[in-house]
Amino acid sequence: MGRLNWGMIGGGQGSQIGPAHRISAAVDGLYSMVAGALDIDAARGRDFALSLGIAPDRAYADWQSMLAGERDRADRVDLVTVATPNATHYQITKAFLEAGINVLCEKPMTVTVAEAEDIVAAAARSGAVCAVNYGYTGYALVRHMRAMVARGDIGRVRLIKAEFAHGFHADAADLDNPRVRWRYDPAQAGSSAVFADCGIHALHMACYVAGQQPRELTADFVSCLPGRALEDDAMVSLRLDGGTVVRLWTSAVAVGRMHGLNIQVFGETGGLRWAQEWPNQLFYTPLGQPTRTLERGGPGLSPLADRASRVTIGHAEGMPLAFANIYADLAEVITAAKQARPPDPLALHYPTAEDGLRSIAAIAAAVASAEAGGAWTEARPPSLW
Ligand SMILES: NC(=O)c1ccc[n+]([C@@H]2O[C@H](COP(=O)([O-])OP(=O)(O)OC[C@H]3O[C@@H](n4cnc5c(N)ncnc54)[C@H](O)[C@@H]3O)[C@@H](O)[C@H]2O)c1
């Protein structure tokens, strides 16, 4: 089977996440970029689409004309990536799913729990795949952590400490910078800033590695910079449904921290430590033994990790290749459906709409808990109790 047809909504020229998606989708030669509504400014979006090699009749002015133009084509898009600002995800994702078109939606999948429930239902009705881009679980060694936990290498997981703390919103001189300001404006960002933007990546990673889901949580939100309506730092403790405790810190005012996504997993018989800024090493400490360094691409890793690894040992694999693993998983699942065969089980590791829903429910719970002075709060979405 040839390449899949891929389209993008948002991710226009100068956007933050658009280039990462284009690199990631191109890496394995599994997709051709054939359609796009890339920018809120129609002319700019069309020009950019043409510059990327998209045919003029598929360089759309907006997502509505892209849906109308694609839905009845024999060679229509197999997958659409939605990389627009948060508040637009729900409407766009739902419309494409209802047309039976597979979607990879940027996080957060929606702004409210009710919308997220609706997306899960729309995906189930349509039979189309809906994925959410928690792309950092695409790293080979994150997948290896999951495999190690699942096969019992560190025993029952007692505790996970997860962090996503950066320092790029710490400067009071930036309060009026439009690229920063909207993130703390509830009308544009929703009810949470740094937890919804960054913390949920750390939470999704903790859940993915543990193979468990959030059950309840307590949250402490703070706005360190005066005048900010939403939190720029949060500490959240969670109980997962398998009994694991998660301590999660997320911040946008941690001066000196860069991307700052780290995880430590503490089991009965061993511990694991991984940091996204040094993604090619995983530190494994069996109880009572010296720490071992597991190298990406090295011997003895799980099939899950080997499948997610491309270049040989000692060469860096970074974020676009982690995202590329999400694209590769989706290509396998979409192709398998076209060929009426079961997909490779190792491809079933992309974050789903249900993962998106669980995250939105955790955000709502954290906001409610913080407002109630840190009260323990149910974190499951109503439909998944
Ligand atoms: N998974 C990650 O690690 C990660 C990282 C960064 C951003 N994101 C998410 O990606 C999304 C986009 O973030 P960003 O930082 O790239 O934003 P951005 O503001 O840099 O870019 C947004 C792009 O979308 C276009 N756009 C806006 N509305 C549109 C519409 N209605 N139709 C078509 N195009 C439209 C804009 O013109 C722009 O090109 C957000 O939801 C964000 O949370 C995810």
Tab-separated table of C-alpha atoms and ligand atoms in Angstrom:
chain	number	residue	atom	x	y	z
A	1	MET	CA	0.000	0.000	0.000
A	2	GLY	CA	1.248	3.494	-0.876
A	3	ARG	CA	1.527	6.493	1.325
A	4	LEU	CA	-1.464	7.730	3.294
A	5	ASN	CA	-2.956	11.113	2.463
A	6	TRP	CA	-2.429	13.615	5.255
A	7	GLY	CA	-3.790	17.091	5.891
A	8	MET	CA	-3.310	19.749	8.502
A	9	ILE	CA	-5.480	22.439	10.053
A	10	GLY	CA	-3.494	25.180	11.760
A	11	GLY	CA	0.246	24.872	12.119
A	12	GLY	CA	0.792	27.756	9.718
A	13	GLN	CA	4.019	29.580	9.011
A	14	GLY	CA	5.626	30.747	12.251
A	15	SER	CA	3.438	28.577	14.461
A	16	GLN	CA	5.073	26.801	17.341
A	17	ILE	CA	4.011	23.198	16.776
A	18	GLY	CA	3.312	23.073	13.021
A	19	PRO	CA	6.913	22.337	11.953
A	20	ALA	CA	7.250	19.449	14.427
A	21	HIS	CA	4.165	17.783	12.912
A	22	ARG	CA	5.417	18.202	9.359
A	23	ILE	CA	8.810	16.717	10.238
A	24	SER	CA	7.234	13.888	12.227
A	25	ALA	CA	4.741	12.925	9.525
A	26	ALA	CA	7.512	12.924	6.902
A	27	VAL	CA	10.129	10.869	8.768
A	28	ASP	CA	9.057	7.362	7.764
A	29	GLY	CA	7.663	8.109	4.303
A	30	LEU	CA	4.245	6.891	5.410
A	31	TYR	CA	2.285	10.046	4.540
A	32	SER	CA	2.022	12.596	1.745
A	33	MET	CA	0.865	16.062	2.772
A	34	VAL	CA	-1.941	16.670	0.292
A	35	ALA	CA	-4.311	19.182	1.932
A	36	GLY	CA	-4.334	21.982	4.444
A	37	ALA	CA	-6.132	24.933	5.997
A	38	LEU	CA	-3.042	26.120	7.707
A	39	ASP	CA	-3.712	29.605	8.982
A	40	ILE	CA	-6.439	31.784	10.451
A	41	ASP	CA	-5.511	34.224	7.661
A	42	ALA	CA	-6.829	32.480	4.519
A	43	ALA	CA	-4.425	34.061	2.018
A	44	ARG	CA	-1.395	33.442	4.204
A	45	GLY	CA	-2.516	29.842	4.763
A	46	ARG	CA	-3.007	29.174	1.053
A	47	ASP	CA	0.370	30.702	0.153
A	48	PHE	CA	2.105	28.613	2.768
A	49	ALA	CA	0.286	25.441	1.660
A	50	LEU	CA	1.408	26.038	-1.939
A	51	SER	CA	4.973	26.568	-0.766
A	52	LEU	CA	4.794	23.152	0.912
A	53	GLY	CA	3.781	21.532	-2.391
A	54	ILE	CA	0.051	21.180	-1.739
A	55	ALA	CA	-2.003	21.403	-4.945
A	56	PRO	CA	-3.949	24.691	-5.394
A	57	ASP	CA	-7.369	22.993	-5.154
A	58	ARG	CA	-6.404	21.472	-1.805
A	59	ALA	CA	-4.853	24.606	-0.282
A	60	TYR	CA	-8.030	25.591	1.551
A	61	ALA	CA	-9.057	28.951	2.959
A	62	ASP	CA	-10.489	27.451	6.143
A	63	TRP	CA	-11.299	24.113	7.776
A	64	GLN	CA	-14.946	24.187	6.690
A	65	SER	CA	-13.994	24.356	3.001
A	66	MET	CA	-11.367	21.679	3.602
A	67	LEU	CA	-14.007	19.361	5.042
A	68	ALA	CA	-16.382	20.102	2.156
A	69	GLY	CA	-13.602	19.641	-0.421
A	70	GLU	CA	-12.166	16.444	1.029
A	71	ARG	CA	-15.080	14.402	2.305
A	72	ASP	CA	-16.272	13.056	-1.065
A	73	ARG	CA	-12.933	12.738	-2.871
A	74	ALA	CA	-11.830	9.204	-3.729
A	75	ASP	CA	-8.330	10.219	-2.647
A	76	ARG	CA	-9.444	12.138	0.407
A	77	VAL	CA	-7.229	12.678	3.428
A	78	ASP	CA	-6.717	9.559	5.560
A	79	LEU	CA	-5.633	11.594	8.567
A	80	VAL	CA	-6.059	15.227	9.587
A	81	THR	CA	-3.929	16.878	12.259
A	82	VAL	CA	-5.635	19.670	14.188
A	83	ALA	CA	-2.996	22.122	15.418
A	84	THR	CA	-5.082	25.228	15.989
A	85	PRO	CA	-5.556	27.062	19.325
A	86	ASN	CA	-7.296	25.063	22.047
A	87	ALA	CA	-10.815	26.489	21.911
A	88	THR	CA	-11.232	25.442	18.257
A	89	HIS	CA	-10.240	21.767	18.691
A	90	TYR	CA	-13.684	20.511	19.650
A	91	GLN	CA	-15.618	21.848	16.682
A	92	ILE	CA	-13.014	20.913	14.074
A	93	THR	CA	-12.248	17.448	15.460
A	94	LYS	CA	-15.907	16.549	15.826
A	95	ALA	CA	-16.752	17.659	12.282
A	96	PHE	CA	-13.978	15.572	10.696
A	97	LEU	CA	-14.774	12.520	12.820
A	98	GLU	CA	-18.415	12.762	11.800
A	99	ALA	CA	-17.284	12.656	8.170
A	100	GLY	CA	-15.430	9.423	9.002
A	101	ILE	CA	-11.992	11.051	8.717
A	102	ASN	CA	-9.296	10.041	11.216
A	103	VAL	CA	-7.989	12.869	13.416
A	104	LEU	CA	-4.844	13.563	15.409
A	105	CYS	CA	-5.841	16.475	17.658
A	106	GLU	CA	-3.391	18.623	19.557
A	107	LYS	CA	-3.793	18.780	23.304
A	108	PRO	CA	-5.852	19.765	25.170
A	109	MET	CA	-8.432	17.891	23.089
A	110	THR	CA	-11.228	20.207	24.245
A	111	VAL	CA	-11.820	22.906	26.803
A	112	THR	CA	-14.643	21.223	28.779
A	113	VAL	CA	-15.332	17.693	30.002
A	114	ALA	CA	-18.714	17.667	28.213
A	115	GLU	CA	-17.007	18.438	24.892
A	116	ALA	CA	-14.430	15.718	25.500
A	117	GLU	CA	-17.174	13.180	26.248
A	118	ASP	CA	-18.815	14.246	22.994
A	119	ILE	CA	-15.599	13.667	21.010
A	120	VAL	CA	-15.201	10.161	22.449
A	121	ALA	CA	-18.814	9.417	21.488
A	122	ALA	CA	-18.369	10.901	17.996
A	123	ALA	CA	-15.273	8.753	17.401
A	124	ALA	CA	-17.096	5.628	18.565
A	125	ARG	CA	-20.090	6.388	16.319
A	126	SER	CA	-17.988	7.081	13.251
A	127	GLY	CA	-15.447	4.295	13.624
A	128	ALA	CA	-12.724	6.805	12.743
A	129	VAL	CA	-9.546	6.927	14.804
A	130	CYS	CA	-9.211	9.897	17.137
A	131	ALA	CA	-5.798	10.412	18.718
A	132	VAL	CA	-4.457	13.201	20.943
A	133	ASN	CA	-0.909	14.423	20.659
A	134	TYR	CA	0.650	13.540	23.983
A	135	GLY	CA	3.617	12.956	21.755
A	136	TYR	CA	6.219	12.615	24.486
A	137	THR	CA	5.045	9.064	25.193
A	138	GLY	CA	6.396	8.337	21.720
A	139	TYR	CA	9.989	8.400	23.042
A	140	ALA	CA	11.548	4.938	22.796
A	141	LEU	CA	12.688	4.878	26.407
A	142	VAL	CA	9.328	6.062	27.721
A	143	ARG	CA	7.816	3.098	25.907
A	144	HIS	CA	10.507	0.919	27.427
A	145	MET	CA	9.559	2.147	30.909
A	146	ARG	CA	5.996	1.080	30.221
A	147	ALA	CA	7.184	-2.336	29.059
A	148	MET	CA	9.408	-2.740	32.156
A	149	VAL	CA	6.560	-1.835	34.508
A	150	ALA	CA	4.111	-4.103	32.670
A	151	ARG	CA	6.428	-7.121	32.884
A	152	GLY	CA	7.083	-6.506	36.590
A	153	ASP	CA	10.750	-5.461	36.448
A	154	ILE	CA	10.294	-3.004	39.339
A	155	GLY	CA	7.372	-4.708	41.083
A	156	ARG	CA	4.234	-2.837	42.048
A	157	VAL	CA	4.689	0.872	41.390
A	158	ARG	CA	4.310	2.727	44.672
A	159	LEU	CA	5.121	6.286	43.650
A	160	ILE	CA	5.715	8.386	40.563
A	161	LYS	CA	7.204	11.853	40.661
A	162	ALA	CA	6.478	13.722	37.434
A	163	GLU	CA	7.493	17.251	36.498
A	164	PHE	CA	6.966	19.610	33.607
A	165	ALA	CA	8.443	22.869	34.817
A	166	HIS	CA	9.899	25.607	32.630
A	167	GLY	CA	10.845	29.191	33.324
A	168	PHE	CA	9.669	31.085	30.267
A	169	HIS	CA	6.746	32.985	31.784
A	170	ALA	CA	8.678	34.276	34.768
A	171	ASP	CA	9.502	37.757	33.511
A	172	ALA	CA	7.046	40.433	34.675
A	173	ALA	CA	8.096	42.476	31.649
A	174	ASP	CA	6.374	39.823	29.520
A	175	LEU	CA	2.941	40.182	31.140
A	176	ASP	CA	1.654	42.117	28.131
A	177	ASN	CA	3.450	40.002	25.516
A	178	PRO	CA	0.542	38.682	23.381
A	179	ARG	CA	2.170	35.233	23.029
A	180	VAL	CA	2.192	34.890	26.824
A	181	ARG	CA	-0.848	36.887	27.893
A	182	TRP	CA	-3.529	34.706	26.221
A	183	ARG	CA	-2.382	31.664	28.158
A	184	TYR	CA	-3.468	33.322	31.416
A	185	ASP	CA	-6.737	34.724	30.040
A	186	PRO	CA	-9.626	32.375	30.953
A	187	ALA	CA	-11.585	33.488	27.855
A	188	GLN	CA	-8.827	32.122	25.617
A	189	ALA	CA	-7.115	29.458	27.700
A	190	GLY	CA	-10.000	27.954	29.686
A	191	SER	CA	-9.932	27.422	33.454
A	192	SER	CA	-6.283	26.397	33.833
A	193	ALA	CA	-3.004	27.683	32.394
A	194	VAL	CA	0.173	25.749	33.166
A	195	PHE	CA	-1.506	22.566	34.398
A	196	ALA	CA	-3.632	22.334	31.230
A	197	ASP	CA	-0.716	23.321	28.995
A	198	CYS	CA	2.192	21.384	30.505
A	199	GLY	CA	1.132	19.439	33.586
A	200	ILE	CA	-1.145	17.137	31.599
A	201	HIS	CA	1.793	15.937	29.494
A	202	ALA	CA	3.514	14.825	32.710
A	203	LEU	CA	0.282	13.291	33.984
A	204	HIS	CA	-0.366	11.412	30.749
A	205	MET	CA	3.206	10.089	30.822
A	206	ALA	CA	2.836	8.905	34.441
A	207	CYS	CA	-0.426	7.126	33.571
A	208	TYR	CA	1.041	5.608	30.404
A	209	VAL	CA	4.088	4.233	32.227
A	210	ALA	CA	2.050	2.946	35.179
A	211	GLY	CA	-0.729	1.538	32.972
A	212	GLN	CA	-3.204	3.199	35.326
A	213	GLN	CA	-5.640	6.126	35.252
A	214	PRO	CA	-6.317	9.034	37.647
A	215	ARG	CA	-9.000	8.391	40.258
A	216	GLU	CA	-8.799	11.386	42.628
A	217	LEU	CA	-6.518	14.325	43.226
A	218	THR	CA	-5.685	17.343	45.353
A	219	ALA	CA	-4.239	20.489	43.787
A	220	ASP	CA	-2.541	23.679	44.910
A	221	PHE	CA	-2.477	26.387	42.231
A	222	VAL	CA	-0.601	29.660	42.536
A	223	SER	CA	-0.131	32.709	40.314
A	224	CYS	CA	3.321	33.997	41.131
A	225	LEU	CA	3.046	37.056	38.914
A	226	PRO	CA	0.548	39.680	40.042
A	227	GLY	CA	-2.440	40.204	37.757
A	228	ARG	CA	-2.495	36.697	36.317
A	229	ALA	CA	-6.006	35.232	36.495
A	230	LEU	CA	-4.765	31.657	36.046
A	231	GLU	CA	-2.046	29.582	37.700
A	232	ASP	CA	1.578	29.718	36.601
A	233	ASP	CA	2.643	27.016	39.060
A	234	ALA	CA	0.819	23.962	40.394
A	235	MET	CA	1.480	21.035	42.705
A	236	VAL	CA	-0.923	18.147	42.243
A	237	SER	CA	-1.057	14.817	44.115
A	238	LEU	CA	-3.032	11.996	42.563
A	239	ARG	CA	-4.158	8.485	43.387
A	240	LEU	CA	-4.296	6.289	40.305
A	241	ASP	CA	-6.829	3.497	39.973
A	242	GLY	CA	-4.196	0.800	40.591
A	243	GLY	CA	-3.098	2.427	43.849
A	244	THR	CA	0.000	4.277	42.603
A	245	VAL	CA	0.555	7.751	44.068
A	246	VAL	CA	1.649	10.512	41.659
A	247	ARG	CA	3.333	13.724	42.858
A	248	LEU	CA	3.243	16.182	39.989
A	249	TRP	CA	4.838	19.624	39.815
A	250	THR	CA	4.311	21.908	36.860
A	251	SER	CA	5.488	25.483	36.507
A	252	ALA	CA	6.045	28.303	34.044
A	253	VAL	CA	8.114	30.411	36.437
A	254	ALA	CA	10.926	27.965	37.188
A	255	VAL	CA	13.781	30.194	36.014
A	256	GLY	CA	16.652	28.107	34.693
A	257	ARG	CA	14.492	25.154	33.763
A	258	MET	CA	14.136	24.621	30.010
A	259	HIS	CA	11.535	22.109	28.795
A	260	GLY	CA	11.710	20.410	32.190
A	261	LEU	CA	9.738	17.200	31.546
A	262	ASN	CA	11.019	14.474	33.875
A	263	ILE	CA	9.698	11.314	35.468
A	264	GLN	CA	10.834	9.060	38.294
A	265	VAL	CA	9.076	5.754	38.940
A	266	PHE	CA	9.531	4.039	42.310
A	267	GLY	CA	8.493	0.387	42.515
A	268	GLU	CA	8.784	-2.287	45.209
A	269	THR	CA	11.890	-3.810	43.620
A	270	GLY	CA	13.427	-0.986	41.593
A	271	GLY	CA	13.337	2.579	40.336
A	272	LEU	CA	13.436	4.287	36.937
A	273	ARG	CA	14.488	7.826	36.041
A	274	TRP	CA	14.156	9.590	32.666
A	275	ALA	CA	14.391	13.209	31.534
A	276	GLN	CA	13.156	14.493	28.197
A	277	GLU	CA	16.188	16.752	27.731
A	278	TRP	CA	18.437	13.647	27.909
A	279	PRO	CA	16.069	11.233	26.198
A	280	ASN	CA	18.562	8.582	25.114
A	281	GLN	CA	19.380	7.310	28.592
A	282	LEU	CA	17.086	5.602	31.067
A	283	PHE	CA	18.418	5.036	34.571
A	284	TYR	CA	17.328	1.786	36.172
A	285	THR	CA	18.141	0.952	39.778
A	286	PRO	CA	17.211	-2.573	40.886
A	287	LEU	CA	16.614	-2.604	44.650
A	288	GLY	CA	19.936	-2.930	46.493
A	289	GLN	CA	22.021	-2.813	43.308
A	290	PRO	CA	23.979	-0.130	41.471
A	291	THR	CA	22.188	2.034	38.937
A	292	ARG	CA	22.356	0.858	35.313
A	293	THR	CA	22.179	3.122	32.288
A	294	LEU	CA	19.970	1.763	29.513
A	295	GLU	CA	20.837	3.356	26.170
A	296	ARG	CA	18.231	3.906	23.450
A	297	GLY	CA	19.162	1.668	20.554
A	298	GLY	CA	21.174	-0.584	22.870
A	299	PRO	CA	20.867	-4.320	23.411
A	300	GLY	CA	18.194	-5.949	25.533
A	301	LEU	CA	15.442	-3.368	25.196
A	302	SER	CA	11.794	-4.330	24.734
A	303	PRO	CA	10.216	-4.816	21.277
A	304	LEU	CA	8.116	-1.735	22.099
A	305	ALA	CA	11.259	0.388	22.515
A	306	ASP	CA	13.047	-1.136	19.519
A	307	ARG	CA	10.053	-0.397	17.282
A	308	ALA	CA	10.161	3.266	18.394
A	309	SER	CA	13.874	3.718	17.720
A	310	ARG	CA	15.410	4.685	14.371
A	311	VAL	CA	19.048	5.744	14.406
A	312	THR	CA	21.853	3.722	15.939
A	313	ILE	CA	22.986	3.931	19.534
A	314	GLY	CA	24.723	7.109	20.622
A	315	HIS	CA	22.906	9.438	18.222
A	316	ALA	CA	20.261	11.722	19.639
A	317	GLU	CA	16.595	11.086	18.890
A	318	GLY	CA	14.441	14.012	19.940
A	319	MET	CA	10.912	15.335	20.024
A	320	PRO	CA	10.045	15.155	16.299
A	321	LEU	CA	11.011	11.471	16.247
A	322	ALA	CA	8.912	10.859	19.362
A	323	PHE	CA	5.958	12.471	17.578
A	324	ALA	CA	6.885	10.398	14.500
A	325	ASN	CA	6.139	7.287	16.535
A	326	ILE	CA	2.602	8.533	17.082
A	327	TYR	CA	2.306	9.052	13.297
A	328	ALA	CA	3.755	5.585	12.651
A	329	ASP	CA	1.281	3.996	15.086
A	330	LEU	CA	-1.599	5.803	13.392
A	331	ALA	CA	-0.389	4.809	9.921
A	332	GLU	CA	-0.362	1.156	10.976
A	333	VAL	CA	-3.840	1.339	12.512
A	334	ILE	CA	-5.334	3.224	9.538
A	335	THR	CA	-3.664	0.923	7.008
A	336	ALA	CA	-4.773	-2.189	8.891
A	337	ALA	CA	-8.374	-0.937	8.833
A	338	LYS	CA	-8.135	-0.346	5.072
A	339	GLN	CA	-6.772	-3.841	4.605
A	340	ALA	CA	-9.358	-5.364	6.959
A	341	ARG	CA	-6.666	-6.967	9.121
A	342	PRO	CA	-5.796	-6.540	12.803
A	343	PRO	CA	-3.096	-3.905	13.476
A	344	ASP	CA	0.288	-4.721	14.976
A	345	PRO	CA	-0.439	-4.671	18.749
A	346	LEU	CA	2.764	-2.658	19.273
A	347	ALA	CA	1.112	0.167	17.303
A	348	LEU	CA	-1.680	0.493	19.857
A	349	HIS	CA	0.334	2.922	21.941
A	350	TYR	CA	-0.825	6.250	20.562
A	351	PRO	CA	-2.795	8.465	22.991
A	352	THR	CA	-6.504	8.105	22.292
A	353	ALA	CA	-9.558	10.346	22.580
A	354	GLU	CA	-10.290	8.527	25.830
A	355	ASP	CA	-6.856	9.616	27.111
A	356	GLY	CA	-7.766	13.150	26.027
A	357	LEU	CA	-11.044	12.912	27.962
A	358	ARG	CA	-9.322	11.633	31.104
A	359	SER	CA	-6.899	14.567	30.946
A	360	ILE	CA	-9.673	17.123	30.568
A	361	ALA	CA	-11.457	15.566	33.552
A	362	ALA	CA	-8.220	15.787	35.580
A	363	ILE	CA	-7.851	19.464	34.655
A	364	ALA	CA	-11.426	20.186	35.766
A	365	ALA	CA	-10.824	18.275	39.000
A	366	ALA	CA	-7.568	20.137	39.695
A	367	VAL	CA	-9.250	23.505	39.166
A	368	ALA	CA	-12.104	22.511	41.501
A	369	SER	CA	-9.709	21.162	44.121
A	370	ALA	CA	-7.510	24.272	44.039
A	371	GLU	CA	-10.586	26.469	44.429
A	372	ALA	CA	-11.691	24.342	47.399
A	373	GLY	CA	-8.373	24.782	49.212
A	374	GLY	CA	-6.923	21.476	48.049
A	375	ALA	CA	-9.907	19.206	48.765
A	376	TRP	CA	-9.547	15.657	47.423
A	377	THR	CA	-11.633	15.599	44.261
A	378	GLU	CA	-12.931	12.858	41.950
A	379	ALA	CA	-10.745	12.965	38.816
A	380	ARG	CA	-12.504	10.475	36.537
A	381	PRO	CA	-14.782	11.679	33.752
A	382	PRO	CA	-18.432	10.819	34.508
A	383	SER	CA	-18.724	8.322	31.635
A	384	LEU	CA	-15.727	6.301	32.880
A	385	TRP	CA	-16.667	5.892	36.567
B	1	LIG	N1	1.956	18.510	22.027
B	1	LIG	C1	2.793	19.503	22.301
B	1	LIG	O1	3.878	19.284	22.803
B	1	LIG	C2	2.413	20.902	21.965
B	1	LIG	C3	3.357	21.924	21.943
B	1	LIG	C4	2.958	23.219	21.575
B	1	LIG	C5	1.622	23.475	21.273
B	1	LIG	N2	0.721	22.460	21.341
B	1	LIG	C6	-0.710	22.692	21.026
B	1	LIG	O2	-0.821	22.962	19.631
B	1	LIG	C7	-1.862	23.899	19.411
B	1	LIG	C8	-1.304	25.082	18.604
B	1	LIG	O3	-0.307	25.678	19.417
B	1	LIG	P1	0.844	26.589	18.798
B	1	LIG	O4	1.711	26.910	19.950
B	1	LIG	O5	1.398	26.004	17.554
B	1	LIG	O6	-0.016	27.899	18.436
B	1	LIG	P2	0.449	29.102	17.478
B	1	LIG	O7	-0.361	30.257	17.931
B	1	LIG	O8	1.921	29.199	17.420
B	1	LIG	O9	-0.067	28.620	16.004
B	1	LIG	C9	-1.431	28.381	15.748
B	1	LIG	C10	-1.618	28.250	14.225
B	1	LIG	O10	-2.971	27.909	13.966
B	1	LIG	C11	-3.495	28.832	12.978
B	1	LIG	N3	-4.930	28.948	13.218
B	1	LIG	C12	-5.566	29.565	14.238
B	1	LIG	N4	-6.899	29.413	14.128
B	1	LIG	C13	-7.104	28.695	12.993
B	1	LIG	C14	-8.250	28.208	12.327
B	1	LIG	N5	-9.477	28.429	12.812
B	1	LIG	N6	-8.094	27.502	11.186
B	1	LIG	C15	-6.867	27.254	10.672
B	1	LIG	N7	-5.725	27.695	11.261
B	1	LIG	C16	-5.854	28.399	12.408
B	1	LIG	C17	-2.714	30.103	13.213
B	1	LIG	O11	-2.773	30.963	12.093
B	1	LIG	C18	-1.325	29.532	13.474
B	1	LIG	O12	-0.688	29.213	12.259
B	1	LIG	C19	-2.397	24.292	20.791
B	1	LIG	O13	-3.556	23.556	21.065
B	1	LIG	C20	-1.289	23.884	21.744
B	1	LIG	O14	-1.766	23.517	23.037
B	1	LIG	C21	1.091	21.202	21.659
